[in-house]
């Protein structure tokens, strides 16, 4: 383990955040959303740590679901987008997966497969226009599913387009359409059906239907979905610390330029640290001058373009004090990943999810659970 770049994941922090999500919506059961390698945190390690607590897990692909089963995860697992091929329904039955259904095609494959599945989540398009069906189709789908003997329980599901923006009324409009559809299903003689609507933003800030299932993703990892607010400020525990070390130090003279394109120019004499981390590890190349980090617990900032394997930085409030071997926190409890994402002109979802396999991953359970 020579190169020092390490993603340290505190599994207790994730458990704390899962429990916190359930505390915010105490009438609901909760999926722990672990798709995309648990947002870059390691799906198997995360699921193993949560398996006793989690009501169920949610993933995007059947490969992700099978990997969890192969790692002896016993909780139910939901396929959030449903199946991509007819044969997957057989695997759902075999492994006890639950699935969303969002289209005629998925429904026809399901009926043809004769597979038995415990729960199906019928996806209603309440306005996001990405997946799902309108109210009329949902009423008909639920009628078909309930009269088949292939499924025990049907839940109505939707996804919000703008829940992270508290000033946008779209979420209220989507909720109204959702409740209208639930009412229509009940009137058709197939209700009441449980609801599943809430992602992290909705769990934390919107009033969502009682009962049913919430689907926390980002908040599990201690990250805020809202701009200008960090996960810690919302009572979450950041789960990942991305850290590395200073591998070279030089004294820059005022006017010296740094890195590819020589995009940074020193405005005074100061030290420059070179750090083992780059876009080949997932630290975005788009990250702009000034992005925060800590060097040896002192505030520092990116200075110069991000290379594949290295970045360069200077102390924010001092011109000297850097030494080779000092620890650098690139994001974590002291350097909010949300702020780094702002400097990279992206969102924290993308920063953690696009981590590559190159950093060392270390798992710990330091966060004190109450
Ligand atoms: C259908 C669905 N539900 C829940 C989530 C979790 O959302 P978040 O990470 O914002 O909590 C996602 C994530 O993209 C999703 O696609």
Short mmCIF file of C-alpha atoms and ligand atoms in Angstrom, two decimals:
data_model
loop_
_atom_site.label_atom_id
_atom_site.label_comp_id
_atom_site.label_asym_id
_atom_site.label_seq_id
_atom_site.Cartn_x
_atom_site.Cartn_y
_atom_site.Cartn_z
CA UNK A 1 0.00 0.00 0.00
CA UNK A 2 2.57 2.54 -1.12
CA UNK A 3 0.49 5.28 -2.72
CA UNK A 4 -1.27 6.99 0.16
CA UNK A 5 -4.62 7.90 -1.39
CA UNK A 6 -7.30 6.32 0.80
CA UNK A 7 -11.08 6.43 0.98
CA UNK A 8 -11.94 5.66 4.58
CA UNK A 9 -15.59 4.73 5.02
CA UNK A 10 -17.17 4.82 8.46
CA UNK A 11 -19.89 2.16 8.30
CA UNK A 12 -21.41 3.29 11.61
CA UNK A 13 -21.94 6.74 10.12
CA UNK A 14 -24.02 5.12 7.36
CA UNK A 15 -26.00 3.12 9.91
CA UNK A 16 -26.60 6.30 11.91
CA UNK A 17 -27.83 8.10 8.78
CA UNK A 18 -30.15 5.19 7.89
CA UNK A 19 -31.64 5.26 11.38
CA UNK A 20 -31.93 9.04 11.16
CA UNK A 21 -33.92 8.73 7.90
CA UNK A 22 -36.32 6.34 9.63
CA UNK A 23 -36.63 8.67 12.60
CA UNK A 24 -37.67 11.49 10.28
CA UNK A 25 -40.43 9.33 8.75
CA UNK A 26 -41.28 6.99 11.63
CA UNK A 27 -44.38 5.49 10.01
CA UNK A 28 -42.39 4.26 6.99
CA UNK A 29 -40.17 1.36 6.18
CA UNK A 30 -36.93 2.33 4.45
CA UNK A 31 -34.89 1.03 1.57
CA UNK A 32 -31.18 1.65 1.93
CA UNK A 33 -30.30 2.71 -1.62
CA UNK A 34 -26.95 1.08 -2.41
CA UNK A 35 -26.92 1.33 -6.21
CA UNK A 36 -23.77 2.39 -8.02
CA UNK A 37 -21.56 0.67 -5.46
CA UNK A 38 -23.38 2.40 -2.60
CA UNK A 39 -22.67 5.79 -4.18
CA UNK A 40 -19.01 4.84 -4.37
CA UNK A 41 -18.77 3.68 -0.74
CA UNK A 42 -18.70 -0.08 -1.41
CA UNK A 43 -22.10 -1.78 -1.77
CA UNK A 44 -21.16 -5.10 -0.21
CA UNK A 45 -19.44 -3.64 2.83
CA UNK A 46 -22.27 -1.16 3.36
CA UNK A 47 -25.02 -3.76 2.90
CA UNK A 48 -23.31 -6.21 5.25
CA UNK A 49 -23.16 -3.57 7.95
CA UNK A 50 -26.80 -2.56 7.46
CA UNK A 51 -28.32 -5.99 6.80
CA UNK A 52 -29.66 -6.50 10.35
CA UNK A 53 -31.22 -3.03 10.49
CA UNK A 54 -32.35 -2.37 6.94
CA UNK A 55 -35.94 -3.17 5.98
CA UNK A 56 -34.66 -3.71 2.43
CA UNK A 57 -32.03 -2.53 -0.05
CA UNK A 58 -32.56 -0.84 -3.42
CA UNK A 59 -30.33 -1.07 -6.49
CA UNK A 60 -30.55 -0.15 -10.17
CA UNK A 61 -29.51 -3.40 -11.84
CA UNK A 62 -29.98 -7.10 -11.34
CA UNK A 63 -26.18 -7.54 -11.38
CA UNK A 64 -25.98 -5.25 -8.34
CA UNK A 65 -28.74 -7.26 -6.64
CA UNK A 66 -27.12 -10.63 -7.38
CA UNK A 67 -23.76 -9.38 -6.08
CA UNK A 68 -25.45 -8.58 -2.76
CA UNK A 69 -27.09 -12.01 -2.55
CA UNK A 70 -23.76 -13.67 -3.38
CA UNK A 71 -22.30 -11.74 -0.45
CA UNK A 72 -24.97 -13.36 1.78
CA UNK A 73 -27.17 -10.29 2.13
CA UNK A 74 -30.54 -11.64 3.26
CA UNK A 75 -32.76 -8.52 3.32
CA UNK A 76 -35.16 -7.96 0.41
CA UNK A 77 -33.69 -6.12 -2.59
CA UNK A 78 -35.68 -3.87 -4.94
CA UNK A 79 -34.79 -3.22 -8.58
CA UNK A 80 -35.59 0.50 -8.82
CA UNK A 81 -35.88 0.58 -12.62
CA UNK A 82 -37.35 -2.87 -13.02
CA UNK A 83 -35.91 -5.46 -15.37
CA UNK A 84 -34.12 -4.77 -18.65
CA UNK A 85 -34.69 -8.23 -20.16
CA UNK A 86 -37.50 -10.79 -19.87
CA UNK A 87 -35.26 -13.45 -18.32
CA UNK A 88 -34.55 -11.30 -15.29
CA UNK A 89 -38.01 -12.08 -13.86
CA UNK A 90 -36.91 -15.69 -13.36
CA UNK A 91 -33.89 -14.42 -11.42
CA UNK A 92 -36.16 -12.18 -9.35
CA UNK A 93 -38.14 -15.23 -8.30
CA UNK A 94 -35.01 -17.30 -7.69
CA UNK A 95 -33.31 -14.66 -5.50
CA UNK A 96 -36.43 -13.18 -3.92
CA UNK A 97 -35.97 -9.75 -5.48
CA UNK A 98 -38.72 -7.16 -5.61
CA UNK A 99 -39.05 -5.01 -8.69
CA UNK A 100 -40.47 -1.80 -10.04
CA UNK A 101 -42.60 -2.03 -13.16
CA UNK A 102 -42.75 1.05 -15.30
CA UNK A 103 -43.84 -0.05 -18.78
CA UNK A 104 -46.14 -2.37 -20.75
CA UNK A 105 -43.07 -4.30 -21.82
CA UNK A 106 -41.95 -5.06 -18.28
CA UNK A 107 -45.50 -6.07 -17.34
CA UNK A 108 -45.87 -8.38 -20.37
CA UNK A 109 -42.50 -10.02 -19.60
CA UNK A 110 -43.63 -10.50 -15.99
CA UNK A 111 -46.94 -12.15 -16.91
CA UNK A 112 -45.27 -14.35 -19.56
CA UNK A 113 -42.56 -15.42 -17.13
CA UNK A 114 -45.11 -16.80 -14.63
CA UNK A 115 -42.56 -15.78 -12.00
CA UNK A 116 -43.74 -15.23 -8.44
CA UNK A 117 -42.52 -12.01 -6.82
CA UNK A 118 -43.42 -10.85 -3.33
CA UNK A 119 -43.70 -7.10 -4.02
CA UNK A 120 -44.07 -5.07 -7.21
CA UNK A 121 -43.69 -1.29 -7.20
CA UNK A 122 -45.80 0.25 -9.96
CA UNK A 123 -44.11 3.42 -11.09
CA UNK A 124 -46.37 6.41 -11.65
CA UNK A 125 -45.09 9.32 -13.73
CA UNK A 126 -46.26 12.31 -11.70
CA UNK A 127 -44.31 14.84 -13.75
CA UNK A 128 -40.66 13.90 -14.01
CA UNK A 129 -41.27 12.24 -17.40
CA UNK A 130 -38.37 9.84 -17.17
CA UNK A 131 -39.94 6.52 -16.17
CA UNK A 132 -43.43 5.42 -15.27
CA UNK A 133 -46.99 5.57 -16.50
CA UNK A 134 -50.00 7.85 -16.19
CA UNK A 135 -52.82 7.38 -13.71
CA UNK A 136 -55.10 5.46 -16.07
CA UNK A 137 -52.39 2.96 -16.93
CA UNK A 138 -51.43 2.59 -13.25
CA UNK A 139 -55.02 1.72 -12.33
CA UNK A 140 -55.09 -0.90 -15.11
CA UNK A 141 -51.63 -2.31 -14.22
CA UNK A 142 -52.58 -2.69 -10.59
CA UNK A 143 -55.81 -4.41 -11.58
CA UNK A 144 -53.87 -6.84 -13.79
CA UNK A 145 -51.23 -7.49 -11.15
CA UNK A 146 -53.72 -7.97 -8.32
CA UNK A 147 -55.76 -10.41 -10.34
CA UNK A 148 -52.68 -12.43 -11.31
CA UNK A 149 -51.54 -14.92 -8.71
CA UNK A 150 -47.90 -13.96 -9.28
CA UNK A 151 -47.53 -11.14 -6.73
CA UNK A 152 -48.42 -10.80 -3.05
CA UNK A 153 -48.34 -7.01 -2.68
CA UNK A 154 -48.45 -4.03 -5.04
CA UNK A 155 -47.13 -0.59 -4.04
CA UNK A 156 -47.51 2.67 -5.94
CA UNK A 157 -44.23 4.49 -6.46
CA UNK A 158 -43.10 7.80 -7.92
CA UNK A 159 -39.93 9.88 -8.01
CA UNK A 160 -39.56 13.63 -7.50
CA UNK A 161 -37.86 15.91 -10.00
CA UNK A 162 -37.19 18.93 -7.78
CA UNK A 163 -37.40 17.85 -4.13
CA UNK A 164 -33.99 19.40 -3.45
CA UNK A 165 -35.41 22.84 -4.26
CA UNK A 166 -37.67 23.87 -1.39
CA UNK A 167 -38.99 26.89 -3.27
CA UNK A 168 -40.21 24.82 -6.23
CA UNK A 169 -43.89 23.81 -6.07
CA UNK A 170 -43.35 20.89 -8.47
CA UNK A 171 -43.02 18.49 -5.52
CA UNK A 172 -46.45 19.56 -4.20
CA UNK A 173 -47.92 19.09 -7.67
CA UNK A 174 -46.34 15.63 -7.97
CA UNK A 175 -47.68 14.68 -4.53
CA UNK A 176 -51.18 15.83 -5.51
CA UNK A 177 -51.09 13.73 -8.70
CA UNK A 178 -49.80 10.79 -6.69
CA UNK A 179 -52.65 10.99 -4.16
CA UNK A 180 -55.19 11.37 -6.98
CA UNK A 181 -53.89 8.14 -8.51
CA UNK A 182 -54.01 6.35 -5.15
CA UNK A 183 -57.60 7.50 -4.79
CA UNK A 184 -58.47 6.25 -8.30
CA UNK A 185 -56.90 2.87 -7.51
CA UNK A 186 -58.97 2.64 -4.35
CA UNK A 187 -62.13 3.58 -6.26
CA UNK A 188 -61.40 0.84 -8.79
CA UNK A 189 -61.65 -1.66 -5.95
CA UNK A 190 -57.91 -2.44 -5.76
CA UNK A 191 -56.89 -0.13 -2.94
CA UNK A 192 -55.65 1.03 -0.62
CA UNK A 193 -52.11 0.70 -1.91
CA UNK A 194 -49.02 1.68 0.02
CA UNK A 195 -46.89 4.58 -1.24
CA UNK A 196 -43.19 4.94 -2.00
CA UNK A 197 -42.25 8.48 -3.00
CA UNK A 198 -39.43 9.93 -0.94
CA UNK A 199 -35.75 10.27 -1.80
CA UNK A 200 -33.34 11.95 0.66
CA UNK A 201 -34.51 15.50 -0.01
CA UNK A 202 -38.16 14.57 0.44
CA UNK A 203 -37.45 12.55 3.59
CA UNK A 204 -35.68 15.51 5.14
CA UNK A 205 -37.84 18.43 4.07
CA UNK A 206 -41.20 17.48 2.55
CA UNK A 207 -44.37 16.05 4.00
CA UNK A 208 -44.72 12.61 2.44
CA UNK A 209 -47.48 9.97 2.68
CA UNK A 210 -47.71 8.09 5.95
CA UNK A 211 -46.78 4.42 5.87
CA UNK A 212 -45.22 2.73 2.89
CA UNK A 213 -41.59 2.95 1.89
CA UNK A 214 -39.01 5.74 1.82
CA UNK A 215 -35.91 5.45 -0.39
CA UNK A 216 -32.94 7.29 1.17
CA UNK A 217 -29.79 7.29 -0.96
CA UNK A 218 -27.45 10.27 -0.70
CA UNK A 219 -28.30 11.05 2.93
CA UNK A 220 -27.13 7.57 3.99
CA UNK A 221 -23.65 8.67 3.08
CA UNK A 222 -23.90 11.84 5.16
CA UNK A 223 -24.24 14.12 2.17
CA UNK A 224 -26.77 16.89 1.65
CA UNK A 225 -28.95 17.01 -1.46
CA UNK A 226 -29.60 20.73 -0.88
CA UNK A 227 -27.33 23.40 -2.27
CA UNK A 228 -25.61 25.64 0.25
CA UNK A 229 -26.13 23.21 3.15
CA UNK A 230 -23.81 20.40 4.19
CA UNK A 231 -24.85 16.98 5.45
CA UNK A 232 -23.37 17.77 8.84
CA UNK A 233 -25.52 20.88 9.11
CA UNK A 234 -28.54 18.63 8.53
CA UNK A 235 -27.56 16.26 11.35
CA UNK A 236 -25.98 13.63 9.11
CA UNK A 237 -22.61 11.98 9.68
CA UNK A 238 -20.25 12.14 6.67
CA UNK A 239 -19.29 8.58 5.83
CA UNK A 240 -16.29 8.96 3.53
CA UNK A 241 -12.97 10.66 4.15
CA UNK A 242 -10.80 10.91 1.05
CA UNK A 243 -7.27 11.50 2.22
CA UNK A 244 -3.77 11.42 0.80
CA UNK A 245 -0.31 12.77 1.52
CA UNK A 246 2.00 15.52 0.38
CA UNK A 247 4.55 13.83 -1.91
CA UNK A 248 6.58 16.90 -2.93
CA UNK A 249 7.02 20.50 -1.74
CA UNK A 250 8.57 23.46 -3.55
CA UNK A 251 9.00 27.16 -2.95
CA UNK A 252 7.27 29.24 -5.60
CA UNK A 253 8.31 32.78 -6.35
CA UNK A 254 5.68 35.39 -7.14
CA UNK A 255 4.81 34.95 -10.81
CA UNK A 256 5.75 31.25 -11.02
CA UNK A 257 3.17 29.19 -12.86
CA UNK A 258 2.03 25.66 -12.12
CA UNK A 259 0.82 22.48 -13.83
CA UNK A 260 -0.69 21.64 -17.22
CA UNK A 261 -1.50 24.81 -19.13
CA UNK A 262 0.31 26.77 -16.40
CA UNK A 263 -3.14 27.89 -15.32
CA UNK A 264 -2.16 28.94 -11.79
CA UNK A 265 0.19 31.87 -11.18
CA UNK A 266 1.55 32.59 -7.69
CA UNK A 267 0.54 36.06 -6.55
CA UNK A 268 3.20 35.99 -3.81
CA UNK A 269 6.08 33.77 -2.71
CA UNK A 270 4.64 30.62 -1.13
CA UNK A 271 5.08 26.87 -0.80
CA UNK A 272 3.34 24.53 -3.19
CA UNK A 273 2.40 20.99 -2.20
CA UNK A 274 2.06 18.17 -4.70
CA UNK A 275 -0.43 15.57 -3.50
CA UNK A 276 -1.09 12.00 -4.64
CA UNK A 277 -4.63 12.26 -6.01
CA UNK A 278 -5.97 13.04 -9.46
CA UNK A 279 -8.77 12.54 -11.91
CA UNK A 280 -7.62 8.94 -12.36
CA UNK A 281 -8.85 8.42 -8.81
CA UNK A 282 -12.09 10.33 -9.19
CA UNK A 283 -10.98 13.80 -8.08
CA UNK A 284 -12.62 15.78 -10.89
CA UNK A 285 -10.43 17.47 -13.46
CA UNK A 286 -12.94 20.31 -13.57
CA UNK A 287 -12.20 21.28 -9.95
CA UNK A 288 -11.38 24.97 -9.94
CA UNK A 289 -8.67 26.98 -8.24
CA UNK A 290 -9.51 27.49 -4.57
CA UNK A 291 -11.25 24.16 -3.93
CA UNK A 292 -10.91 23.48 -0.21
CA UNK A 293 -8.81 20.78 1.42
CA UNK A 294 -6.82 20.47 4.63
CA UNK A 295 -3.08 19.90 4.72
CA UNK A 296 -1.88 18.74 8.14
CA UNK A 297 -5.21 20.06 9.52
CA UNK A 298 -4.51 23.53 8.07
CA UNK A 299 -6.89 25.05 5.49
CA UNK A 300 -5.47 24.74 2.00
CA UNK A 301 -6.72 25.07 -1.54
CA UNK A 302 -6.23 23.64 -4.97
CA UNK A 303 -3.76 25.67 -7.05
CA UNK A 304 -3.25 24.45 -10.61
CA UNK A 305 -5.02 22.03 -12.92
CA UNK A 306 -5.87 18.54 -11.70
CA UNK A 307 -3.66 15.90 -13.37
CA UNK A 308 -4.44 12.18 -13.67
CA UNK A 309 -2.39 11.18 -10.61
CA UNK A 310 -1.52 14.43 -8.84
CA UNK A 311 -2.90 17.76 -7.69
CA UNK A 312 -1.11 20.84 -6.45
CA UNK A 313 -2.20 23.03 -3.55
CA UNK A 314 -1.16 25.86 -1.28
CA UNK A 315 -2.08 26.81 2.25
CA UNK A 316 -4.94 29.29 2.35
CA UNK A 317 -3.72 31.52 5.19
CA UNK A 318 0.06 30.95 5.22
CA UNK A 319 2.95 30.78 2.81
CA UNK A 320 4.91 28.04 4.56
CA UNK A 321 4.48 25.08 6.92
CA UNK A 322 4.03 22.24 4.44
CA UNK A 323 6.21 19.13 4.62
CA UNK A 324 6.43 15.92 2.64
CA UNK A 325 4.36 13.17 4.25
CA UNK A 326 1.75 15.44 5.81
CA UNK A 327 -1.82 14.17 5.62
CA UNK A 328 -4.22 15.86 3.23
CA UNK A 329 -7.99 15.63 3.67
CA UNK A 330 -9.54 16.08 0.25
CA UNK A 331 -13.07 15.66 1.59
CA UNK A 332 -14.58 14.34 4.79
CA UNK A 333 -15.73 15.70 8.16
CA UNK A 334 -13.51 18.80 7.92
CA UNK A 335 -13.81 19.43 4.19
CA UNK A 336 -17.43 19.04 3.04
CA UNK A 337 -17.67 17.06 -0.17
CA UNK A 338 -20.58 19.32 -1.11
CA UNK A 339 -18.17 22.31 -1.20
CA UNK A 340 -15.61 20.46 -3.28
CA UNK A 341 -18.43 19.54 -5.69
CA UNK A 342 -19.35 23.22 -6.05
CA UNK A 343 -15.77 23.99 -7.11
CA UNK A 344 -15.95 21.12 -9.62
CA UNK A 345 -19.20 22.52 -11.01
CA UNK A 346 -21.03 19.32 -10.17
CA UNK A 347 -22.96 17.72 -7.31
CA UNK A 348 -21.63 15.58 -4.48
CA UNK A 349 -23.60 12.60 -5.86
CA UNK A 350 -21.24 12.57 -8.82
CA UNK A 351 -18.06 13.06 -6.82
CA UNK A 352 -18.52 10.01 -4.63
CA UNK A 353 -20.13 7.85 -7.31
CA UNK A 354 -17.38 8.30 -9.85
CA UNK A 355 -14.55 7.35 -7.51
CA UNK A 356 -12.40 4.81 -9.31
CA UNK A 357 -11.10 1.55 -7.88
CA UNK A 358 -7.60 3.05 -7.52
CA UNK A 359 -7.78 4.59 -4.03
CA UNK A 360 -7.34 2.15 -1.15
CA UNK A 361 -10.67 1.56 0.56
CA UNK A 362 -10.60 1.24 4.32
CA UNK A 363 -13.62 0.43 6.46
CA UNK A 364 -14.07 1.41 10.08
CA UNK A 365 -16.82 1.76 12.68
CA UNK A 366 -15.68 4.81 14.63
CA UNK A 367 -18.86 6.85 14.69
CA UNK A 368 -20.50 6.36 18.06
CA UNK A 369 -24.01 5.05 17.63
CA UNK A 370 -26.49 6.16 20.27
C1 LIG B 1 -36.02 5.78 -7.88
C2 LIG B 1 -35.04 6.32 -6.89
N1 LIG B 1 -35.36 6.34 -5.60
C3 LIG B 1 -34.51 6.83 -4.67
C4 LIG B 1 -33.28 7.32 -5.02
C5 LIG B 1 -32.36 7.88 -3.96
O1 LIG B 1 -32.27 9.27 -4.13
P1 LIG B 1 -31.34 10.15 -3.19
O2 LIG B 1 -29.96 9.67 -3.41
O3 LIG B 1 -31.55 11.54 -3.67
O4 LIG B 1 -31.81 9.93 -1.81
C6 LIG B 1 -32.90 7.34 -6.36
C7 LIG B 1 -31.61 7.88 -6.75
O5 LIG B 1 -31.34 8.31 -7.81
C8 LIG B 1 -33.81 6.82 -7.32
O6 LIG B 1 -33.50 6.80 -8.62
#
